[in-house]
Short mmCIF file of C-alpha atoms in Angstrom, two decimals:
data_model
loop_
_atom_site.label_atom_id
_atom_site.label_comp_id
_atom_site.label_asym_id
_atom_site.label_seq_id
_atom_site.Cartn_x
_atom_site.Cartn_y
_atom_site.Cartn_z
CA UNK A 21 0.00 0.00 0.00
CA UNK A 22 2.87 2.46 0.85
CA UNK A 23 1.61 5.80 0.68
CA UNK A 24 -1.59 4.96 -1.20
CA UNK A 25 -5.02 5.28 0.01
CA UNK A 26 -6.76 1.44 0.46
CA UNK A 27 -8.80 2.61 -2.38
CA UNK A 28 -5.86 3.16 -4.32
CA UNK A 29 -3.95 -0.26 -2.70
CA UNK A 30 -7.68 -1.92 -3.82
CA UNK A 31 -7.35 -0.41 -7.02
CA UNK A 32 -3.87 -1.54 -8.38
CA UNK A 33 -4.02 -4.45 -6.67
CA UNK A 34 -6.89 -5.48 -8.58
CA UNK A 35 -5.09 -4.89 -11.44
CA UNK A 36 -1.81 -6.40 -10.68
CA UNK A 37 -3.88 -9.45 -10.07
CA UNK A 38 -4.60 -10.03 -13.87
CA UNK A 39 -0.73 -10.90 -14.35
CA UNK A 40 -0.19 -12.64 -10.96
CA UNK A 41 -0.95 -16.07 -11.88
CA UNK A 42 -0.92 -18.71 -9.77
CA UNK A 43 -0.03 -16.62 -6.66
CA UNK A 44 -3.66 -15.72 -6.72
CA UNK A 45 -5.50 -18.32 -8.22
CA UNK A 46 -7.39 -19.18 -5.33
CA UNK A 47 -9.31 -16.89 -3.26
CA UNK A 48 -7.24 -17.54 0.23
CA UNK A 49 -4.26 -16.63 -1.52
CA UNK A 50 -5.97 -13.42 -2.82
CA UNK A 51 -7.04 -12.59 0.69
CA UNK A 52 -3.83 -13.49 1.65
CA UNK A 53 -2.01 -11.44 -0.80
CA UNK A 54 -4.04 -8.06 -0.56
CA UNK A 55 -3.74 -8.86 3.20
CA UNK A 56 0.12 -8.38 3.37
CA UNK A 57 0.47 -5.50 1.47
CA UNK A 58 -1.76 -3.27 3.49
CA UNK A 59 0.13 -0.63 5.85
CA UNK A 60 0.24 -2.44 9.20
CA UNK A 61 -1.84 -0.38 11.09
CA UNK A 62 -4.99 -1.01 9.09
CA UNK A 63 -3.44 -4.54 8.70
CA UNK A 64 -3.71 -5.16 12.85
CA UNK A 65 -7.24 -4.14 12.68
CA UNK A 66 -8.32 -6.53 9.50
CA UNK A 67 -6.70 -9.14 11.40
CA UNK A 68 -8.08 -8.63 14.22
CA UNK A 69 -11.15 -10.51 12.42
CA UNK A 70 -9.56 -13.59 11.88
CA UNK A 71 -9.16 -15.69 8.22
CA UNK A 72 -11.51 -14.23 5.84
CA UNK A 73 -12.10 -14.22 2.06
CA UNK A 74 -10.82 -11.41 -0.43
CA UNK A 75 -14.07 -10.23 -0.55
CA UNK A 76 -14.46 -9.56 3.29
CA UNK A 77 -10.73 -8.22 3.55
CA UNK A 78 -11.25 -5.83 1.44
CA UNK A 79 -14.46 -4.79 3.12
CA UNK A 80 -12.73 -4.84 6.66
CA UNK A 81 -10.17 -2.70 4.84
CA UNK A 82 -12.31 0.21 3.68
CA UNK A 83 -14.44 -0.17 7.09
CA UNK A 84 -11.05 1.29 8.95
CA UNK A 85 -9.98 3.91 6.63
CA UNK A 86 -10.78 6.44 9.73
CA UNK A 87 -8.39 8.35 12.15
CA UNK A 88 -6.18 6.48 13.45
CA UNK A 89 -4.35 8.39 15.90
CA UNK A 90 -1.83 8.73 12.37
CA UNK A 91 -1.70 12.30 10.72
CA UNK A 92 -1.16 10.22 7.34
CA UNK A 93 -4.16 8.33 7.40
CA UNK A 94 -6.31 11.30 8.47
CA UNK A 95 -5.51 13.28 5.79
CA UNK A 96 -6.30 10.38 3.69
CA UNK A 97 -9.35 9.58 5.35
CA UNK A 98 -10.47 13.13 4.68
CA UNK A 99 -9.44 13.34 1.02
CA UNK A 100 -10.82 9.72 0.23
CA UNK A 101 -13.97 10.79 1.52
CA UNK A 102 -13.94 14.11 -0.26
CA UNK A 103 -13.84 12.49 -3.19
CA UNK A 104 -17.10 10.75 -2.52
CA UNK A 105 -18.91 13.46 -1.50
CA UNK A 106 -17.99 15.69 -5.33
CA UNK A 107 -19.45 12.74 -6.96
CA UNK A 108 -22.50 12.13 -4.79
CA UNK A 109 -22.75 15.98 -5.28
CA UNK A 110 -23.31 15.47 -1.60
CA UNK A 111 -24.81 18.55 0.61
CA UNK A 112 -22.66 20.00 3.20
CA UNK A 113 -24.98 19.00 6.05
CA UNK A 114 -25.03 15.37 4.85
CA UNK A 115 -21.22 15.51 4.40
CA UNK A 116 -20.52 15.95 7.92
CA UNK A 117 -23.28 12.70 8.62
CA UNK A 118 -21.91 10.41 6.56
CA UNK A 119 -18.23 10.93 7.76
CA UNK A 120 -19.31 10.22 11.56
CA UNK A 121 -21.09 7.26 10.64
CA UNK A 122 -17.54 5.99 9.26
CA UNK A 123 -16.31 7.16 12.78
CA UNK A 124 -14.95 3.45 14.48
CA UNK A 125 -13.64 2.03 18.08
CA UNK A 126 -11.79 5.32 19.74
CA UNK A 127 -12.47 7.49 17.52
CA UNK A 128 -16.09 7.33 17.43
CA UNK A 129 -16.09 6.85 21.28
CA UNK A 130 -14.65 10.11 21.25
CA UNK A 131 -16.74 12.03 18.96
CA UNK A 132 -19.80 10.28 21.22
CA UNK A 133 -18.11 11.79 23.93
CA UNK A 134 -17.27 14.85 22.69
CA UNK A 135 -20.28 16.14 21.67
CA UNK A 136 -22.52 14.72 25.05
CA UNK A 137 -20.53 17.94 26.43
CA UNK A 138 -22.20 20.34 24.20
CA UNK A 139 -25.94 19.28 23.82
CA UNK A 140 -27.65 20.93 20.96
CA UNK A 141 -24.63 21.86 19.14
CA UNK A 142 -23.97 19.21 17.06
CA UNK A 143 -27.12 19.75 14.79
CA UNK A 144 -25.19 23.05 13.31
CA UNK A 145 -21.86 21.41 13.05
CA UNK A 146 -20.74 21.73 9.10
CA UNK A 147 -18.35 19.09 7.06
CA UNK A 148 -15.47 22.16 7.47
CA UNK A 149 -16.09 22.27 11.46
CA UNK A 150 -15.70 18.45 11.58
CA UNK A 151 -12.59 18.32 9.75
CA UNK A 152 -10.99 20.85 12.03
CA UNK A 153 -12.02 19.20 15.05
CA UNK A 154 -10.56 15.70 13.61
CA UNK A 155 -7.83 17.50 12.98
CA UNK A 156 -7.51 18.96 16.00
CA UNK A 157 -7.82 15.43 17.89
CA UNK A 158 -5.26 13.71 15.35
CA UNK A 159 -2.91 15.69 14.48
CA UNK A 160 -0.31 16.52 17.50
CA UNK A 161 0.93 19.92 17.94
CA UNK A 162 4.35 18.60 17.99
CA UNK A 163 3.37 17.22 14.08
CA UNK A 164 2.18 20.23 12.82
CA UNK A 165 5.02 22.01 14.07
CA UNK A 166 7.33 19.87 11.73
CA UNK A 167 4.89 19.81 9.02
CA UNK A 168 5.26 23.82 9.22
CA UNK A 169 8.78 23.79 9.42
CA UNK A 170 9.13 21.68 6.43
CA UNK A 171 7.09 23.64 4.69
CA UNK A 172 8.88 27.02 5.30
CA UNK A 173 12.22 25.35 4.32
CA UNK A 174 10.96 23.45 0.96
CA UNK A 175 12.32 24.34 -2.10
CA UNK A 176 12.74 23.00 -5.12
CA UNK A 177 16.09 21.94 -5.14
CA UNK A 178 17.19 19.03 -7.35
CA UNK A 179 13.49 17.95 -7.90
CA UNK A 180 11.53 18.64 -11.05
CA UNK A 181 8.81 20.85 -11.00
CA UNK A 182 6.11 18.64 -10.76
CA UNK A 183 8.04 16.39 -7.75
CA UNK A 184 8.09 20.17 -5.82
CA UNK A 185 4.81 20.48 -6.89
CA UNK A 186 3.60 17.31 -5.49
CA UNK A 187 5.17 17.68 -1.99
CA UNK A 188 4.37 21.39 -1.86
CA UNK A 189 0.89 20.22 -1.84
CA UNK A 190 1.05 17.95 0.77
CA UNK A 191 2.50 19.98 3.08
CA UNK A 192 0.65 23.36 2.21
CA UNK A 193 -2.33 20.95 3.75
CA UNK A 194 -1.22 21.77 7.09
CA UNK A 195 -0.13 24.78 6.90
CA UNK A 196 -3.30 26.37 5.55
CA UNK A 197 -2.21 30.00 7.73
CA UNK A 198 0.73 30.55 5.00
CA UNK A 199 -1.52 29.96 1.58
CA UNK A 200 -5.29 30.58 2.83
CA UNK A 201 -5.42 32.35 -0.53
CA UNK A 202 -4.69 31.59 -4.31
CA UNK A 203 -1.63 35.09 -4.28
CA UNK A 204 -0.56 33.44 -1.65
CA UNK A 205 -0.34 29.97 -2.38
CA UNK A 206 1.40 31.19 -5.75
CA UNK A 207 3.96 33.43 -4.13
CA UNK A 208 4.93 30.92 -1.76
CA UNK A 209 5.42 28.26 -4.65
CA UNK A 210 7.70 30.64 -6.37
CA UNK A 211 9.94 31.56 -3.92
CA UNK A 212 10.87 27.84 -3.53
CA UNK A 213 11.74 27.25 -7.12
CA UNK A 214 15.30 27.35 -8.69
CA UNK A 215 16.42 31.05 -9.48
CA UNK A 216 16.21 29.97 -13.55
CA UNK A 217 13.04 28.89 -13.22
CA UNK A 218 11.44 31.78 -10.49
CA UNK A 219 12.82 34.03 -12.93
CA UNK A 220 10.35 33.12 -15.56
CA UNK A 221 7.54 33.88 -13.66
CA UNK A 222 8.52 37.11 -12.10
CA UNK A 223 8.70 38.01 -15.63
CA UNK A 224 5.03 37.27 -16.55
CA UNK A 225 3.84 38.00 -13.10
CA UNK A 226 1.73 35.49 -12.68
CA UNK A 227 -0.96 35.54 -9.65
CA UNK A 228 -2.85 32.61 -10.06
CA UNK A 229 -1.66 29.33 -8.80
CA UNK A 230 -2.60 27.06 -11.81
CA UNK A 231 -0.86 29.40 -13.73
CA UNK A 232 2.03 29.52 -11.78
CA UNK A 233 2.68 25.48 -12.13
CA UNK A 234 1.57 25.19 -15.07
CA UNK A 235 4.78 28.15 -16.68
CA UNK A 236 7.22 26.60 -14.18
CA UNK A 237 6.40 23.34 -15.58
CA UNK A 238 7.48 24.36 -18.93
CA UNK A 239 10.35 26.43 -18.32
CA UNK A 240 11.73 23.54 -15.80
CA UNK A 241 10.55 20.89 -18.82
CA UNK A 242 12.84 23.19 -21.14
CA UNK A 243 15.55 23.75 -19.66
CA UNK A 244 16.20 20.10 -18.87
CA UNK A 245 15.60 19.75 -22.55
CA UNK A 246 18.12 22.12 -23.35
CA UNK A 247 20.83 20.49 -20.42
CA UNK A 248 20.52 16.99 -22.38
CA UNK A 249 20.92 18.31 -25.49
CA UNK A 250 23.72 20.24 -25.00
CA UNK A 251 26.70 18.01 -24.25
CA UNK A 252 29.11 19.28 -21.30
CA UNK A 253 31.96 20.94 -22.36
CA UNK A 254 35.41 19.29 -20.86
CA UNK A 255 37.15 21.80 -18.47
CA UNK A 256 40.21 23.46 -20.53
CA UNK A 257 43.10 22.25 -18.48
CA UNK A 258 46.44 24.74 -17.81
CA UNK A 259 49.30 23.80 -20.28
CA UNK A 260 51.55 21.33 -18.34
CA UNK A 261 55.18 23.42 -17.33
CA UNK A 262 58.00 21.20 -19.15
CA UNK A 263 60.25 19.20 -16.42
CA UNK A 264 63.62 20.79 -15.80
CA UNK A 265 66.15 17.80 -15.75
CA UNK A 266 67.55 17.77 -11.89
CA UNK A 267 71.51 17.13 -12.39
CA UNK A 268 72.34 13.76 -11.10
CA UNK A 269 75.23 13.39 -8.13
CA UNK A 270 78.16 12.61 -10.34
CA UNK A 271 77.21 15.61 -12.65
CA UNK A 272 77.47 17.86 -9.59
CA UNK A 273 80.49 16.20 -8.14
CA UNK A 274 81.98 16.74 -12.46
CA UNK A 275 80.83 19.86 -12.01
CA UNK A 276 82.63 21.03 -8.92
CA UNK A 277 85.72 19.60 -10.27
CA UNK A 278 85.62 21.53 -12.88
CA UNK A 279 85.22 24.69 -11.24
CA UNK A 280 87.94 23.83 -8.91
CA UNK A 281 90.42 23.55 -11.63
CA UNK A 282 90.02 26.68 -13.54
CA UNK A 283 90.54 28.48 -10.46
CA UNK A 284 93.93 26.51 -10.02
CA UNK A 285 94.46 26.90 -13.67
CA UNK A 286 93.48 30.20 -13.94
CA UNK A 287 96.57 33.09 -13.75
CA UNK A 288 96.12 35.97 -10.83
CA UNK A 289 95.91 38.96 -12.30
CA UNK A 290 98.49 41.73 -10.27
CA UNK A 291 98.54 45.48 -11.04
CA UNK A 292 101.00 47.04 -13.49
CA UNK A 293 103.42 49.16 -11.63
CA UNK A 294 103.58 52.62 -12.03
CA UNK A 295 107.61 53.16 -12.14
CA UNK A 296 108.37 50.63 -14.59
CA UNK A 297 104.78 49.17 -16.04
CA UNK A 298 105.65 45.95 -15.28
CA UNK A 299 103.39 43.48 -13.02
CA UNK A 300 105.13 42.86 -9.98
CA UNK A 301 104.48 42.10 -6.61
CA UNK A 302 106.14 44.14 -4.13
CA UNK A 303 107.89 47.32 -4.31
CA UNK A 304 109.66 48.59 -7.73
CA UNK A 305 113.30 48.33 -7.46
CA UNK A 306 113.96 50.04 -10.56
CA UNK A 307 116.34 53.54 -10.30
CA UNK A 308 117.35 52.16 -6.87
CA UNK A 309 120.86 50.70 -7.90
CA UNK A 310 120.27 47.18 -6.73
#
């Protein structure tokens, strides 16, 4: 089931079945089947029941779609039954009496309970009062604290648009405060996006949410287009610096010899003298009689 509703589960399961073969060619391993891939809290209460056929499992399994005590499931609860009610074209009054009537075990002991404390209330309770007090009863403060923070910090990031799309959505359910309204809703989706993308719709200032997914959509849909396209150019590398040969120890020991010996080799050069031009060490004798 994963994150599917068991309408959804019932759904694809039903049609996974026409390719299972003979791991469901009998009705107990059907039953058996659908059984183990529910999420296990719905799973402990089916079970609860004992063996039964496909046809009661499944039944068991849409009897508990109801709060739980898990925000998940709530929120699915809600939407599932949602869904029903814009196809029944169901009135608002009646909304709010068929969802209590799928109330079961604590929860509906604590709806009972809840309103016995406020006699003659109840009658003008509508279906958008009853989800805010199932809400309130399921969904921990502590929960919709995270829920809020997530939602502040989402952005876009590596997704695609339509995978920021998707979770913006399921977390904008809780925080209905920060997109009550459609600007809102739109300005907070574009802030999260990627600066290439964001840019685009600053451009056509777009207000209406739709709207707003629909051009990042395209412009995120584009410019992946473009990035696969376009091969990646390689990274120009720095010409290499040619090696200078490092003289080996006999060279520098040749070397030194060498050196050595033209300074042996090599005459001193001494000063011409300035009484008879001739180089000399010492003093000039010359005019002195010796």
């Amino acid at each position: 089931q994963g994150s599917s509703t068991v309408d959804e589960y019932i759904r694809t399961f039903t049609r996974m079945c026409l390719f299972a073969g003979d791991a469901v060619n009998t009705d107990t391993k059907k039953a058996r089947k659908f059984f183990k891939g529910l999420n296990q809290r719905i799973r402990e209460l089916v079970g609860s029941h004992g063996p039964m056929s496909y046809a009661d499992t499944v039944s068991r399994a849409q009897e508990y779609i109801t709060p739980t005590g898990d925000p998940r499931i709530v929120d699915e609860w809600i939407q599932g039954l949602e869904m029903i009610f814009e196809v029944m074209d169901c009135h608002d009054r009646y909304r709010m009496l068929c969802a209590q009537i799928q109330l079961t075990r604590d929860a509906r002991l604590w709806w009972n309970a809840y309103w016995s404390m406020r006699p003659g209330e109840k009658e003008g309770c509508t279906w958008d009062q009853f989800k805010e007090l199932i809400r309130e009863k399921y969904y921990p403060s502590y929960y919709r604290a995270d829920m809020e923070r997530q939602f502040l910090s989402l952005t876009q990031g590596t997704r695609s648009v339509d995978e920021y799309e998707r979770e913006f959505t399921r977390l904008g359910a809780f925080v209905l405060d920060f997109v009550g309204t459609e600007a809102k809703r739109a300005h907070r989706f574009t802030d999260g996006l990627r600066p290439a993308v964001r840019h685009n719709i600053v451009i056509h200032g777009v207000q209406t949410d739709a709207r707003t997914v629909a051009i990042a959509q395209e412009v995120d849909a584009s410019i992946r287009r473009e990035a696969i396209q376009t091969p990646a150019q390689p990274v120009a590398q720095p010409p290499a610096q040619p090696k200078v040969a490092q003289p080996s120890k006999n060279q520098k020991k040749r070397k030194f010899r060498t050196t050595l010996d033209d300074r042996r080799t090599r005459p001193r050069q001494i000063p011409a003298c300035p009484t008879c031009g001739k180089h000399h060490r010492g003093e000039c004798l010359v005019g002195r009689n010796i």
